[in-house]
Amino acid sequence: MERFASESEALAHTLAGVLAEKLERKSNFFKENCVRNTCYVRMNRYPPCPKPSEVYGLMPHTDSDFLTILYQDQVGGLQLIKDNRWVAVKPNPRALIINIGDLFQAWSNGMYKSVEHRVMTNPTVERFSTAYFLCPSYDAVIECSGDCPSYRNFSFREFRQQVQDDVKKLGYKVGLPRFSNHLY
Ligand code: OGA
Ligand code: NI
């Protein structure tokens, strides 16, 4: 567990640095802003579900972080949206899955997309996954890049609070559209 966290931490920083360089932005942003006390590991357990077509393992969502490193076991069930269709992510015990999260989408001005994903249930087999979430400190400000930023600047604290408020009031996460500079 400790090992997964520390190896994921290193990998997440390497990947984030490379992605930042592609945007010609400072790659040390993550080293400076993504500190240990906000990054976290989540272990998911999905018990068998007798009515898989009626119950999600995990509702469709995007992750509220910079990027996620996910390990899923051989059972499968993870799906992501590609060209408006749900596509299954084939289990591969030798591979890690990297998801871009909301913060990277904002920081890159939409160059990188926070991918919508969900988990389907399995009628007979239990499933496990482990995910590492690369997050900035609560005070870190996410500045959208470019001359025509699609999102206003916001702190991670503000983003989290908004997500929590929406989930409480509306029952679902609105996410980045709340911080859009464009009215629609
Ligand atoms: C998550 C997530 C996917 C999985 O924890 O945010 O999307 O395969 N998990 O468990
Ligand atoms: Ni997720």
JSON list of C-alpha atoms and ligand atoms in Angstrom, two decimals, residues 40 42 44-46 58-59 61-63 68 70-72 77-79 97 99 117-119 127-131 133, ligand 1:
[
{"chain": "A", "resi": 40, "resn": "TYR", "atom": "CA", "xyz": [-4.59, 10.38, -1.58]},
{"chain": "A", "resi": 42, "resn": "ARG", "atom": "CA", "xyz": [-8.55, 5.18, -2.56]},
{"chain": "A", "resi": 44, "resn": "ASN", "atom": "CA", "xyz": [-12.44, 0.50, -4.12]},
{"chain": "A", "resi": 45, "resn": "ARG", "atom": "CA", "xyz": [-14.30, -2.73, -3.50]},
{"chain": "A", "resi": 46, "resn": "TYR", "atom": "CA", "xyz": [-17.24, -3.66, -5.70]},
{"chain": "A", "resi": 58, "resn": "LEU", "atom": "CA", "xyz": [-19.54, 3.89, -9.60]},
{"chain": "A", "resi": 59, "resn": "MET", "atom": "CA", "xyz": [-21.77, 6.52, -11.24]},
{"chain": "A", "resi": 61, "resn": "HIS", "atom": "CA", "xyz": [-18.09, 11.09, -13.14]},
{"chain": "A", "resi": 62, "resn": "THR", "atom": "CA", "xyz": [-14.88, 12.94, -13.79]},
{"chain": "A", "resi": 63, "resn": "ASP", "atom": "CA", "xyz": [-12.13, 13.02, -11.15]},
{"chain": "A", "resi": 68, "resn": "THR", "atom": "CA", "xyz": [-5.36, 9.69, -11.41]},
{"chain": "A", "resi": 70, "resn": "LEU", "atom": "CA", "xyz": [-5.53, 3.52, -11.36]},
{"chain": "A", "resi": 71, "resn": "TYR", "atom": "CA", "xyz": [-4.87, -0.16, -10.98]},
{"chain": "A", "resi": 72, "resn": "GLN", "atom": "CA", "xyz": [-7.80, -2.47, -11.67]},
{"chain": "A", "resi": 77, "resn": "GLY", "atom": "CA", "xyz": [-16.01, -3.08, -15.39]},
{"chain": "A", "resi": 78, "resn": "LEU", "atom": "CA", "xyz": [-14.34, 0.29, -15.90]},
{"chain": "A", "resi": 79, "resn": "GLN", "atom": "CA", "xyz": [-15.67, 2.22, -18.89]},
{"chain": "A", "resi": 97, "resn": "ILE", "atom": "CA", "xyz": [-4.60, 3.43, -16.21]},
{"chain": "A", "resi": 99, "resn": "ASN", "atom": "CA", "xyz": [-6.96, 9.50, -16.16]},
{"chain": "A", "resi": 117, "resn": "HIS", "atom": "CA", "xyz": [-15.81, 7.28, -16.62]},
{"chain": "A", "resi": 118, "resn": "ARG", "atom": "CA", "xyz": [-17.95, 4.83, -14.66]},
{"chain": "A", "resi": 119, "resn": "VAL", "atom": "CA", "xyz": [-17.80, 1.35, -13.22]},
{"chain": "A", "resi": 127, "resn": "ARG", "atom": "CA", "xyz": [-13.85, -6.48, -7.99]},
{"chain": "A", "resi": 128, "resn": "PHE", "atom": "CA", "xyz": [-11.07, -4.35, -6.50]},
{"chain": "A", "resi": 129, "resn": "SER", "atom": "CA", "xyz": [-9.25, -1.29, -7.72]},
{"chain": "A", "resi": 130, "resn": "THR", "atom": "CA", "xyz": [-6.74, 1.11, -6.24]},
{"chain": "A", "resi": 131, "resn": "ALA", "atom": "CA", "xyz": [-6.39, 4.72, -7.30]},
{"chain": "A", "resi": 133, "resn": "PHE", "atom": "CA", "xyz": [-5.17, 11.06, -6.93]},
{"chain": "B", "resi": 1, "resn": "OGA", "atom": "C1", "xyz": [-12.51, 6.49, -8.89]},
{"chain": "B", "resi": 1, "resn": "OGA", "atom": "C2", "xyz": [-12.69, 5.62, -10.07]},
{"chain": "B", "resi": 1, "resn": "OGA", "atom": "C3", "xyz": [-12.52, 3.46, -11.08]},
{"chain": "B", "resi": 1, "resn": "OGA", "atom": "C4", "xyz": [-12.37, 2.03, -10.73]},
{"chain": "B", "resi": 1, "resn": "OGA", "atom": "O1", "xyz": [-12.21, 5.95, -7.80]},
{"chain": "B", "resi": 1, "resn": "OGA", "atom": "O2", "xyz": [-12.66, 7.72, -9.04]},
{"chain": "B", "resi": 1, "resn": "OGA", "atom": "O3", "xyz": [-13.06, 6.12, -11.09]},
{"chain": "B", "resi": 1, "resn": "OGA", "atom": "O4", "xyz": [-12.08, 1.26, -11.65]},
{"chain": "B", "resi": 1, "resn": "OGA", "atom": "N1", "xyz": [-12.44, 4.30, -9.95]},
{"chain": "B", "resi": 1, "resn": "OGA", "atom": "O5", "xyz": [-12.58, 1.65, -9.58]}
]
